[in-house]
Coordinates of N, CA and C in Angstrom, one line a residue:
Chain A
Q5 N 65.5 -154.2 0.1 CA 65.3 -155.5 0.8 C 63.9 -155.6 1.4
Q6 N 63.2 -154.5 1.5 CA 61.9 -154.4 2.0 C 60.9 -154.4 0.9
Q7 N 61.3 -154.7 -0.3 CA 60.4 -154.6 -1.4 C 59.8 -155.9 -1.8
V8 N 58.6 -155.9 -2.4 CA 58.0 -157.0 -3.0 C 57.7 -156.6 -4.4
K9 N 58.2 -157.4 -5.4 CA 58.0 -157.0 -6.8 C 57.0 -157.9 -7.4
Q10 N 56.0 -157.2 -8.1 CA 54.8 -158.0 -8.6 C 54.7 -157.7 -10.1
S11 N 54.3 -158.8 -10.8 CA 54.1 -158.7 -12.3 C 53.1 -159.7 -12.7
P12 N 52.4 -159.4 -13.8 CA 52.4 -158.2 -14.6 C 51.6 -157.1 -14.0
Q13 N 51.7 -155.9 -14.5 CA 51.0 -154.8 -14.0 C 49.5 -154.9 -14.4
S14 N 49.2 -155.5 -15.6 CA 47.8 -155.7 -16.0 C 47.8 -157.0 -16.7
L15 N 46.6 -157.6 -16.8 CA 46.4 -158.9 -17.3 C 44.9 -159.0 -17.8
I16 N 44.8 -159.4 -19.1 CA 43.5 -159.6 -19.7 C 43.4 -161.1 -20.1
V17 N 42.3 -161.8 -19.6 CA 42.1 -163.2 -19.9 C 40.6 -163.4 -20.3
Q18 N 40.4 -164.4 -21.0 CA 39.0 -164.8 -21.4 C 38.4 -165.6 -20.2
K19 N 37.1 -165.5 -20.1 CA 36.4 -166.3 -19.1 C 36.8 -167.8 -19.2
G20 N 37.1 -168.4 -18.0 CA 37.6 -169.8 -18.0 C 39.1 -169.9 -18.1
G21 N 39.8 -168.8 -18.4 CA 41.3 -168.9 -18.4 C 41.9 -168.9 -17.0
I22 N 43.2 -169.1 -17.0 CA 43.9 -169.2 -15.7 C 44.9 -168.1 -15.6
P23 N 44.5 -166.9 -15.1 CA 45.5 -165.9 -14.9 C 46.5 -166.2 -13.8
I24 N 47.8 -165.8 -14.1 CA 48.8 -166.1 -13.1 C 49.5 -164.8 -12.8
I25 N 49.6 -164.5 -11.5 CA 50.3 -163.3 -11.1 C 51.5 -163.7 -10.2
N26 N 52.7 -163.1 -10.5 CA 53.9 -163.5 -9.9 C 54.5 -162.4 -8.9
C27 N 55.1 -162.8 -7.8 CA 55.7 -161.9 -6.9 C 57.1 -162.4 -6.5
A28 N 58.0 -161.5 -6.2 CA 59.3 -161.9 -5.7 C 59.7 -161.0 -4.5
Y29 N 60.4 -161.5 -3.6 CA 60.9 -160.8 -2.4 C 62.3 -161.0 -2.2
E30 N 62.9 -160.2 -1.3 CA 64.4 -160.3 -1.0 C 64.6 -160.8 0.5
N31 N 63.7 -160.2 1.3 CA 64.0 -160.4 2.8 C 63.5 -161.7 3.3
T32 N 64.4 -162.6 3.7 CA 64.1 -163.9 4.1 C 63.4 -163.9 5.5
A33 N 63.3 -162.7 6.2 CA 62.7 -162.7 7.5 C 61.1 -162.6 7.3
F34 N 60.7 -162.3 6.1 CA 59.2 -162.4 5.9 C 58.7 -163.8 6.2
D35 N 57.6 -163.8 6.9 CA 57.1 -165.2 7.2 C 55.6 -165.4 7.0
Y36 N 55.0 -164.5 6.2 CA 53.6 -164.7 5.9 C 53.3 -163.9 4.6
F37 N 52.7 -164.6 3.7 CA 52.5 -164.0 2.4 C 51.0 -164.0 2.0
P38 N 50.3 -162.9 2.2 CA 48.9 -162.9 1.8 C 48.7 -162.3 0.4
W39 N 47.6 -162.6 -0.2 CA 47.1 -162.0 -1.4 C 45.8 -161.2 -1.1
Y40 N 45.7 -160.0 -1.6 CA 44.5 -159.2 -1.4 C 43.9 -158.9 -2.7
Q41 N 42.5 -158.8 -2.7 CA 41.7 -158.5 -3.9 C 41.1 -157.1 -3.6
Q42 N 41.1 -156.2 -4.6 CA 40.5 -154.9 -4.4 C 39.6 -154.6 -5.5
F43 N 38.4 -154.3 -5.2 CA 37.4 -153.8 -6.2 C 37.4 -152.3 -6.2
P44 N 37.0 -151.6 -7.3 CA 37.0 -150.2 -7.3 C 36.1 -149.6 -6.2
G45 N 36.7 -148.6 -5.5 CA 35.9 -148.0 -4.4 C 35.9 -148.7 -3.1
K46 N 36.6 -149.9 -3.0 CA 36.6 -150.7 -1.8 C 38.0 -150.9 -1.3
G47 N 38.1 -151.3 -0.1 CA 39.4 -151.6 0.5 C 39.8 -153.0 0.1
P48 N 41.1 -153.2 0.2 CA 41.7 -154.6 -0.1 C 41.0 -155.6 0.8
A49 N 40.7 -156.8 0.3 CA 40.2 -157.9 1.1 C 41.0 -159.1 1.0
L50 N 41.3 -159.7 2.1 CA 42.2 -160.9 2.1 C 41.6 -162.0 1.3
L51 N 42.4 -162.6 0.4 CA 41.9 -163.6 -0.5 C 42.4 -165.0 0.0
I52 N 43.7 -165.1 0.1 CA 44.3 -166.3 0.5 C 45.7 -166.0 1.0
A53 N 46.3 -166.8 1.8 CA 47.6 -166.5 2.4 C 48.4 -167.8 2.6
I54 N 49.7 -167.7 2.6 CA 50.6 -168.9 2.8 C 51.8 -168.5 3.6
R55 N 52.3 -169.6 4.3 CA 53.5 -169.4 5.1 C 54.6 -170.1 4.3
P56 N 55.9 -169.7 4.5 CA 57.0 -170.2 3.6 C 57.3 -171.6 3.8
D57 N 56.8 -172.3 4.8 CA 57.1 -173.7 5.0 C 56.1 -174.6 4.2
V58 N 55.3 -174.0 3.4 CA 54.3 -174.7 2.6 C 54.5 -174.3 1.1
S59 N 54.5 -175.3 0.2 CA 54.8 -175.0 -1.2 C 53.6 -174.6 -2.0
E60 N 52.4 -175.0 -1.5 CA 51.2 -174.7 -2.3 C 50.0 -174.7 -1.3
K61 N 49.1 -173.8 -1.6 CA 47.8 -173.7 -0.8 C 46.7 -173.4 -1.8
K62 N 45.6 -174.1 -1.6 CA 44.5 -173.9 -2.5 C 43.2 -173.6 -1.7
E63 N 42.5 -172.6 -2.1 CA 41.2 -172.3 -1.5 C 40.2 -172.0 -2.6
G64 N 39.3 -172.9 -2.9 CA 38.4 -172.8 -4.0 C 39.1 -172.7 -5.3
R65 N 38.9 -171.6 -6.1 CA 39.5 -171.5 -7.4 C 40.9 -170.8 -7.3
F66 N 41.3 -170.4 -6.1 CA 42.5 -169.7 -5.9 C 43.6 -170.6 -5.3
T67 N 44.8 -170.5 -6.0 CA 45.9 -171.3 -5.5 C 47.2 -170.4 -5.4
I68 N 47.9 -170.6 -4.3 CA 49.2 -169.9 -4.2 C 50.3 -171.0 -4.4
S69 N 51.3 -170.7 -5.2 CA 52.4 -171.6 -5.3 C 53.6 -170.8 -4.7
F70 N 54.4 -171.5 -3.8 CA 55.5 -170.8 -3.1 C 56.8 -171.5 -3.4
N71 N 57.8 -170.8 -3.8 CA 59.1 -171.3 -4.0 C 60.1 -170.6 -3.1
K72 N 60.4 -171.2 -1.9 CA 61.2 -170.5 -0.9 C 62.6 -170.3 -1.4
S73 N 63.2 -171.2 -2.1 CA 64.6 -171.1 -2.5 C 64.7 -169.9 -3.5
A74 N 63.7 -169.8 -4.3 CA 63.8 -168.7 -5.3 C 63.2 -167.4 -4.8
K75 N 62.6 -167.5 -3.6 CA 62.0 -166.3 -3.0 C 60.9 -165.7 -4.0
Q76 N 60.1 -166.6 -4.5 CA 59.0 -166.2 -5.4 C 57.7 -166.9 -5.0
F77 N 56.6 -166.3 -5.3 CA 55.3 -166.9 -5.1 C 54.3 -166.3 -6.1
S78 N 53.3 -167.1 -6.4 CA 52.4 -166.7 -7.4 C 51.0 -167.1 -7.1
L79 N 50.0 -166.4 -7.7 CA 48.6 -166.7 -7.5 C 48.1 -167.2 -8.8
H80 N 47.3 -168.3 -8.8 CA 46.7 -168.8 -10.0 C 45.1 -168.8 -9.7
I81 N 44.4 -168.3 -10.7 CA 42.9 -168.3 -10.5 C 42.4 -169.2 -11.5
M82 N 41.8 -170.3 -11.1 CA 41.3 -171.3 -12.0 C 39.9 -170.9 -12.5
D83 N 39.6 -171.3 -13.7 CA 38.2 -171.0 -14.2 C 37.8 -169.6 -13.9
S84 N 38.6 -168.7 -14.4 CA 38.3 -167.2 -14.0 C 37.0 -166.8 -14.6
Q85 N 36.4 -165.9 -13.8 CA 35.0 -165.4 -14.2 C 35.1 -163.8 -14.3
P86 N 34.2 -163.2 -15.0 CA 34.2 -161.7 -15.1 C 34.1 -161.1 -13.7
G87 N 33.5 -161.7 -12.7 CA 33.4 -161.2 -11.4 C 34.7 -161.2 -10.7
D88 N 35.8 -161.9 -11.2 CA 37.1 -161.9 -10.6 C 37.9 -160.6 -11.1
S89 N 37.3 -159.8 -12.0 CA 38.0 -158.6 -12.5 C 38.2 -157.7 -11.3
A90 N 39.4 -157.4 -11.0 CA 39.8 -156.6 -9.8 C 41.3 -156.3 -9.9
T91 N 41.8 -155.6 -8.9 CA 43.2 -155.4 -8.7 C 43.7 -156.4 -7.6
Y92 N 44.7 -157.1 -7.9 CA 45.3 -158.1 -7.0 C 46.6 -157.6 -6.4
F93 N 46.8 -157.8 -5.1 CA 48.1 -157.4 -4.5 C 48.6 -158.6 -3.8
C94 N 49.9 -158.8 -4.0 CA 50.6 -159.7 -3.1 C 51.2 -158.9 -2.0
A95 N 51.6 -159.5 -0.9 CA 52.2 -158.8 0.2 C 53.0 -159.8 1.0
A96 N 53.9 -159.2 1.8 CA 54.7 -159.9 2.7 C 54.6 -159.2 4.1
L97 N 54.6 -160.1 5.1 CA 54.5 -159.5 6.5 C 55.8 -159.3 7.1
S98 N 56.1 -158.1 7.5 CA 57.4 -157.7 8.1 C 57.1 -157.5 9.6
W99 N 58.2 -156.9 10.2 CA 58.1 -156.7 11.7 C 57.0 -155.8 12.1
G100 N 56.4 -156.1 13.2 CA 55.3 -155.2 13.8 C 54.0 -155.3 13.0
G101 N 53.8 -156.3 12.2 CA 52.6 -156.3 11.5 C 52.6 -155.5 10.2
K102 N 53.7 -155.0 9.8 CA 53.8 -154.1 8.6 C 53.7 -155.0 7.4
L103 N 52.6 -154.7 6.6 CA 52.5 -155.4 5.3 C 53.2 -154.6 4.2
I104 N 54.1 -155.3 3.5 CA 54.8 -154.7 2.4 C 54.0 -155.2 1.1
F105 N 53.5 -154.3 0.4 CA 52.6 -154.7 -0.8 C 53.4 -154.7 -2.1
G106 N 53.1 -155.6 -3.0 CA 53.5 -155.5 -4.4 C 52.8 -154.3 -5.0
Q107 N 53.2 -154.1 -6.3 CA 52.6 -152.9 -7.0 C 51.2 -153.1 -7.5
G108 N 50.7 -154.3 -7.4 CA 49.3 -154.6 -7.9 C 49.2 -155.0 -9.3
T109 N 48.2 -155.9 -9.6 CA 48.0 -156.3 -11.0 C 46.5 -156.1 -11.2
E110 N 46.2 -155.4 -12.3 CA 44.8 -155.1 -12.7 C 44.4 -156.3 -13.6
L111 N 43.5 -157.1 -13.1 CA 43.0 -158.2 -13.9 C 41.6 -157.9 -14.5
S112 N 41.5 -158.2 -15.8 CA 40.2 -158.1 -16.5 C 39.9 -159.4 -17.1
V113 N 38.7 -160.0 -16.7 CA 38.3 -161.3 -17.3 C 37.1 -161.0 -18.3
K114 N 37.4 -161.2 -19.5 CA 36.4 -160.9 -20.6 C 35.4 -162.1 -20.7
P115 N 34.1 -161.7 -20.8 CA 33.0 -162.8 -20.9 C 33.2 -163.6 -22.2
Chain B
D20 N 26.7 -154.9 8.9 CA 27.6 -154.8 10.1 C 29.0 -154.5 9.6
T21 N 29.4 -153.3 9.5 CA 30.7 -152.9 9.0 C 31.8 -153.2 10.0
A22 N 32.8 -153.9 9.6 CA 33.9 -154.3 10.5 C 34.8 -153.2 10.8
V23 N 35.3 -152.5 9.7 CA 36.2 -151.4 9.8 C 35.6 -150.3 9.1
S24 N 35.2 -149.2 9.8 CA 34.5 -148.1 9.1 C 35.3 -146.8 9.2
Q25 N 35.3 -146.1 8.1 CA 36.1 -144.8 8.0 C 35.1 -143.7 7.6
T26 N 35.3 -142.6 8.2 CA 34.6 -141.4 7.8 C 35.5 -140.2 7.7
P27 N 35.4 -139.3 6.7 CA 34.4 -139.4 5.7 C 34.9 -140.3 4.6
K28 N 34.0 -140.7 3.6 CA 34.4 -141.5 2.5 C 35.2 -140.6 1.4
Y29 N 34.7 -139.4 1.3 CA 35.4 -138.4 0.4 C 35.7 -137.1 1.2
L30 N 36.8 -136.6 0.9 CA 37.2 -135.3 1.5 C 37.9 -134.4 0.5
V31 N 37.3 -133.3 0.2 CA 37.8 -132.4 -0.8 C 38.1 -131.1 0.0
T32 N 39.3 -130.6 -0.1 CA 39.7 -129.4 0.7 C 40.8 -128.6 0.0
Q33 N 41.1 -127.5 0.5 CA 42.1 -126.6 -0.1 C 43.5 -126.9 0.6
M34 N 44.5 -126.6 -0.2 CA 45.8 -126.7 0.3 C 46.0 -125.8 1.5
G35 N 46.7 -126.3 2.5 CA 47.0 -125.5 3.7 C 46.0 -125.8 4.8
N36 N 44.9 -126.4 4.5 CA 43.9 -126.7 5.6 C 44.3 -127.9 6.4
D37 N 43.6 -128.0 7.6 CA 43.8 -129.2 8.5 C 42.6 -130.0 8.4
K38 N 42.8 -131.3 8.4 CA 41.6 -132.2 8.3 C 41.9 -133.5 9.1
S39 N 40.8 -134.2 9.5 CA 40.9 -135.4 10.2 C 40.0 -136.5 9.5
I40 N 40.5 -137.7 9.6 CA 39.8 -138.9 9.1 C 39.7 -139.8 10.3
K41 N 38.4 -140.4 10.5 CA 38.2 -141.2 11.7 C 38.1 -142.7 11.2
C42 N 38.5 -143.5 12.1 CA 38.4 -145.0 11.9 C 37.9 -145.7 13.1
E43 N 37.0 -146.6 12.9 CA 36.5 -147.4 14.1 C 36.4 -148.9 13.6
Q44 N 36.8 -149.8 14.5 CA 36.6 -151.2 14.2 C 35.8 -151.9 15.3
N45 N 34.9 -152.8 14.9 CA 34.1 -153.5 15.9 C 34.4 -155.0 15.9
L46 N 35.7 -155.3 15.6 CA 36.1 -156.7 15.5 C 36.8 -157.1 16.8
G47 N 37.0 -156.2 17.8 CA 37.7 -156.5 19.0 C 39.2 -156.7 18.8
H48 N 39.7 -156.2 17.7 CA 41.1 -156.3 17.4 C 42.0 -155.4 18.3
D49 N 43.3 -155.8 18.5 CA 44.2 -155.0 19.3 C 45.0 -154.0 18.5
T50 N 45.1 -154.2 17.2 CA 46.1 -153.4 16.4 C 45.3 -152.8 15.3
M51 N 45.7 -151.5 15.0 CA 45.1 -150.7 13.9 C 46.2 -150.1 13.1
Y52 N 45.9 -149.8 11.8 CA 46.9 -149.3 10.9 C 46.3 -148.2 10.0
W53 N 47.2 -147.4 9.5 CA 46.8 -146.5 8.4 C 47.7 -146.8 7.3
Y54 N 47.1 -146.9 6.1 CA 47.9 -147.1 4.8 C 47.5 -146.0 3.9
K55 N 48.4 -145.7 3.0 CA 48.1 -144.7 1.9 C 48.2 -145.4 0.6
Q56 N 47.2 -145.2 -0.3 CA 47.2 -145.7 -1.6 C 47.3 -144.5 -2.6
D57 N 48.4 -144.5 -3.4 CA 48.6 -143.4 -4.3 C 47.8 -143.6 -5.6
S58 N 48.1 -142.6 -6.5 CA 47.3 -142.6 -7.8 C 47.6 -143.9 -8.6
K59 N 48.8 -144.5 -8.4 CA 49.1 -145.7 -9.1 C 48.7 -147.0 -8.4
K60 N 47.9 -146.8 -7.4 CA 47.3 -147.8 -6.5 C 48.4 -148.5 -5.6
F61 N 49.5 -147.9 -5.5 CA 50.5 -148.5 -4.6 C 50.1 -148.2 -3.1
L62 N 50.1 -149.3 -2.3 CA 49.7 -149.3 -0.9 C 51.0 -149.3 0.0
K63 N 51.0 -148.3 0.9 CA 52.2 -148.2 1.8 C 51.7 -147.9 3.2
I64 N 52.3 -148.6 4.1 CA 51.9 -148.4 5.5 C 52.4 -147.1 6.0
M65 N 51.6 -146.4 6.9 CA 52.0 -145.2 7.5 C 52.3 -145.4 9.0
F66 N 51.3 -145.9 9.7 CA 51.3 -146.1 11.1 C 50.6 -147.4 11.5
S67 N 51.1 -147.9 12.7 CA 50.3 -148.9 13.4 C 50.3 -148.6 14.9
Y68 N 49.2 -148.9 15.5 CA 49.0 -148.8 16.9 C 48.6 -150.2 17.5
N69 N 49.1 -150.6 18.6 CA 48.7 -151.8 19.3 C 48.2 -151.4 20.7
N70 N 46.9 -151.5 20.9 CA 46.4 -151.2 22.2 C 46.7 -149.7 22.6
K71 N 46.5 -148.8 21.7 CA 46.7 -147.4 21.9 C 48.2 -147.0 21.9
E72 N 49.1 -147.9 21.7 CA 50.5 -147.6 21.7 C 51.1 -147.6 20.3
L73 N 51.8 -146.5 19.9 CA 52.4 -146.4 18.5 C 53.5 -147.5 18.4
I74 N 53.3 -148.3 17.3 CA 54.3 -149.4 17.0 C 55.1 -149.0 15.8
I75 N 54.4 -148.6 14.7 CA 55.1 -148.3 13.5 C 54.8 -146.8 13.1
N76 N 55.9 -146.1 12.8 CA 55.8 -144.8 12.2 C 56.7 -144.8 11.0
E77 N 56.2 -144.9 9.9 CA 56.9 -145.2 8.7 C 57.4 -143.9 8.0
T78 N 58.3 -143.2 8.6 CA 58.9 -141.9 8.0 C 57.8 -141.1 7.3
V79 N 56.7 -140.8 8.0 CA 55.7 -140.0 7.5 C 55.9 -138.6 8.0
P80 N 55.7 -137.5 7.2 CA 55.9 -136.2 7.7 C 55.2 -135.9 9.0
N81 N 55.7 -135.0 9.8 CA 55.1 -134.6 11.1 C 53.7 -134.0 11.0
R82 N 53.4 -133.6 9.8 CA 52.0 -133.0 9.6 C 50.9 -134.1 9.8
F83 N 51.3 -135.3 9.7 CA 50.4 -136.4 9.9 C 50.5 -136.9 11.4
S84 N 49.4 -136.9 12.1 CA 49.4 -137.3 13.5 C 48.3 -138.2 13.8
P85 N 48.6 -139.5 14.0 CA 47.6 -140.5 14.4 C 47.2 -140.3 15.9
K86 N 45.9 -140.6 16.2 CA 45.5 -140.5 17.6 C 44.6 -141.7 17.9
S87 N 44.9 -142.4 18.9 CA 44.1 -143.6 19.3 C 43.5 -143.4 20.7
P88 N 42.3 -143.0 20.8 CA 41.6 -142.8 22.1 C 41.4 -144.1 22.8
D89 N 41.1 -145.1 22.1 CA 41.0 -146.5 22.6 C 41.3 -147.5 21.5
K90 N 41.3 -148.7 21.9 CA 41.9 -149.7 20.9 C 40.9 -149.9 19.7
A91 N 39.7 -149.4 19.8 CA 38.7 -149.6 18.7 C 38.8 -148.4 17.7
H92 N 39.5 -147.4 18.0 CA 39.5 -146.2 17.2 C 41.0 -145.7 16.9
L93 N 41.2 -145.4 15.7 CA 42.5 -144.8 15.3 C 42.1 -143.7 14.3
N94 N 42.3 -142.4 14.7 CA 42.0 -141.3 13.8 C 43.3 -140.8 13.2
L95 N 43.2 -140.1 12.1 CA 44.4 -139.5 11.4 C 44.1 -138.0 11.2
H96 N 45.0 -137.2 11.8 CA 44.9 -135.8 11.6 C 46.0 -135.3 10.7
I97 N 45.7 -134.5 9.8 CA 46.7 -134.0 8.8 C 46.7 -132.5 8.9
N98 N 47.8 -131.9 9.2 CA 48.0 -130.4 9.2 C 48.5 -129.9 7.9
S99 N 48.2 -128.7 7.6 CA 48.8 -128.0 6.4 C 48.8 -128.9 5.2
L100 N 47.7 -129.3 4.7 CA 47.6 -130.2 3.6 C 48.3 -129.7 2.4
E101 N 49.0 -130.6 1.7 CA 49.7 -130.3 0.5 C 49.1 -131.1 -0.7
L102 N 49.4 -130.7 -1.9 CA 48.9 -131.3 -3.1 C 49.3 -132.8 -3.1
G103 N 50.5 -133.1 -2.7 CA 50.9 -134.5 -2.7 C 50.2 -135.4 -1.7
D104 N 49.4 -134.8 -0.8 CA 48.7 -135.6 0.2 C 47.4 -136.3 -0.5
S105 N 47.1 -135.8 -1.7 CA 45.9 -136.4 -2.4 C 46.2 -137.9 -2.6
A106 N 45.3 -138.7 -2.1 CA 45.4 -140.2 -2.1 C 44.2 -140.8 -1.5
V107 N 44.2 -142.1 -1.5 CA 43.1 -142.8 -0.7 C 43.8 -143.4 0.5
Y108 N 43.2 -143.1 1.7 CA 43.8 -143.5 3.0 C 42.9 -144.6 3.5
F109 N 43.6 -145.7 3.8 CA 42.9 -146.9 4.3 C 43.3 -147.2 5.8
C110 N 42.2 -147.4 6.6 CA 42.4 -147.9 7.9 C 42.3 -149.4 7.9
A111 N 43.0 -150.1 8.7 CA 42.9 -151.6 8.8 C 43.1 -152.0 10.3
S112 N 42.7 -153.2 10.6 CA 42.9 -153.7 11.9 C 43.2 -155.2 11.9
S113 N 43.9 -155.7 12.9 CA 44.2 -157.1 13.1 C 44.2 -157.4 14.5
L114 N 44.1 -158.7 14.8 CA 44.0 -159.2 16.2 C 45.3 -158.8 16.9
Q115 N 46.5 -159.1 16.3 CA 47.8 -158.9 16.9 C 48.7 -158.3 15.8
T116 N 49.9 -157.9 16.2 CA 50.9 -157.5 15.2 C 51.7 -158.6 14.6
T117 N 51.8 -159.6 15.3 CA 52.7 -160.7 14.9 C 51.9 -162.0 14.6
G118 N 52.5 -162.9 13.9 CA 51.9 -164.1 13.6 C 51.1 -164.1 12.3
G119 N 51.3 -165.0 11.5 CA 50.7 -165.0 10.2 C 49.3 -165.3 10.2
N120 N 48.7 -165.7 11.3 CA 47.3 -166.0 11.3 C 46.4 -164.8 11.7
Q121 N 47.0 -163.7 11.7 CA 46.3 -162.5 12.1 C 46.1 -161.6 10.9
P122 N 45.1 -161.9 10.0 CA 44.9 -161.1 8.8 C 44.5 -159.7 9.1
Q123 N 44.9 -158.8 8.2 CA 44.5 -157.4 8.4 C 43.2 -157.2 7.6
H124 N 42.2 -156.5 8.3 CA 40.9 -156.2 7.7 C 40.9 -154.7 7.4
F125 N 40.6 -154.4 6.1 CA 40.6 -153.0 5.7 C 39.3 -152.4 5.6
G126 N 39.2 -151.0 5.9 CA 38.0 -150.3 5.6 C 37.9 -150.0 4.1
D127 N 36.9 -149.2 3.7 CA 36.7 -148.9 2.3 C 37.4 -147.6 1.9
G128 N 38.2 -147.0 2.7 CA 39.0 -145.9 2.3 C 38.4 -144.5 2.4
T129 N 39.2 -143.5 2.5 CA 38.8 -142.1 2.4 C 39.6 -141.5 1.3
R130 N 38.9 -141.0 0.3 CA 39.6 -140.4 -0.9 C 39.7 -138.9 -0.6
L131 N 41.0 -138.5 -0.4 CA 41.3 -137.2 -0.1 C 41.8 -136.4 -1.3
S132 N 41.2 -135.3 -1.7 CA 41.6 -134.6 -2.8 C 41.9 -133.1 -2.4
I133 N 43.1 -132.7 -2.7 CA 43.5 -131.4 -2.3 C 43.5 -130.5 -3.6
L134 N 42.8 -129.3 -3.4 CA 42.6 -128.4 -4.6 C 43.7 -127.3 -4.5

């Protein structure tokens, strides 16, 4: 119940494509769902986040879609660029500030 | 101006040794965390402290002992290092523990390798 399941494990798209990363959770007590971006040798950096009372949030080229009834949420990257190549993690906030992370998706955007 | 800084960046040591990793944040945050990222890049929380008080201890072996001298610092001491402790350890901080508007800011990690 404390898990967040993320797919796919890896993703390759051409420049300009729209990669989509999906996550699912079980615990309805989660109330905050951030996405983190991690480059090699660096720590995860917050990209965008959403609360479950909102169905969509957009920041620049990044959009989160949230389906509360299905307990699923996804990240879409519009007009993807080679500089977006990184590992992406979805997460859910649990009690005490504990972030439960998905397994990560390694995205490669080909020029 | 590094927000969350960890030292050292790399740590290579023998099995059985004791080592420490230091973390400092200059964001004025009340809460600090330690996460472990394994070889498959899976991130899992280990501990959190709020204003020097332990909040989360996520069934981590007793060999791991966090210490928070003040709310800007959270160090991690590891006794009797084992091969399975090889991982990247990340420190993070947030303004508070609750509330979705309190994002966690991560350091760049300490890569621990046990020989």
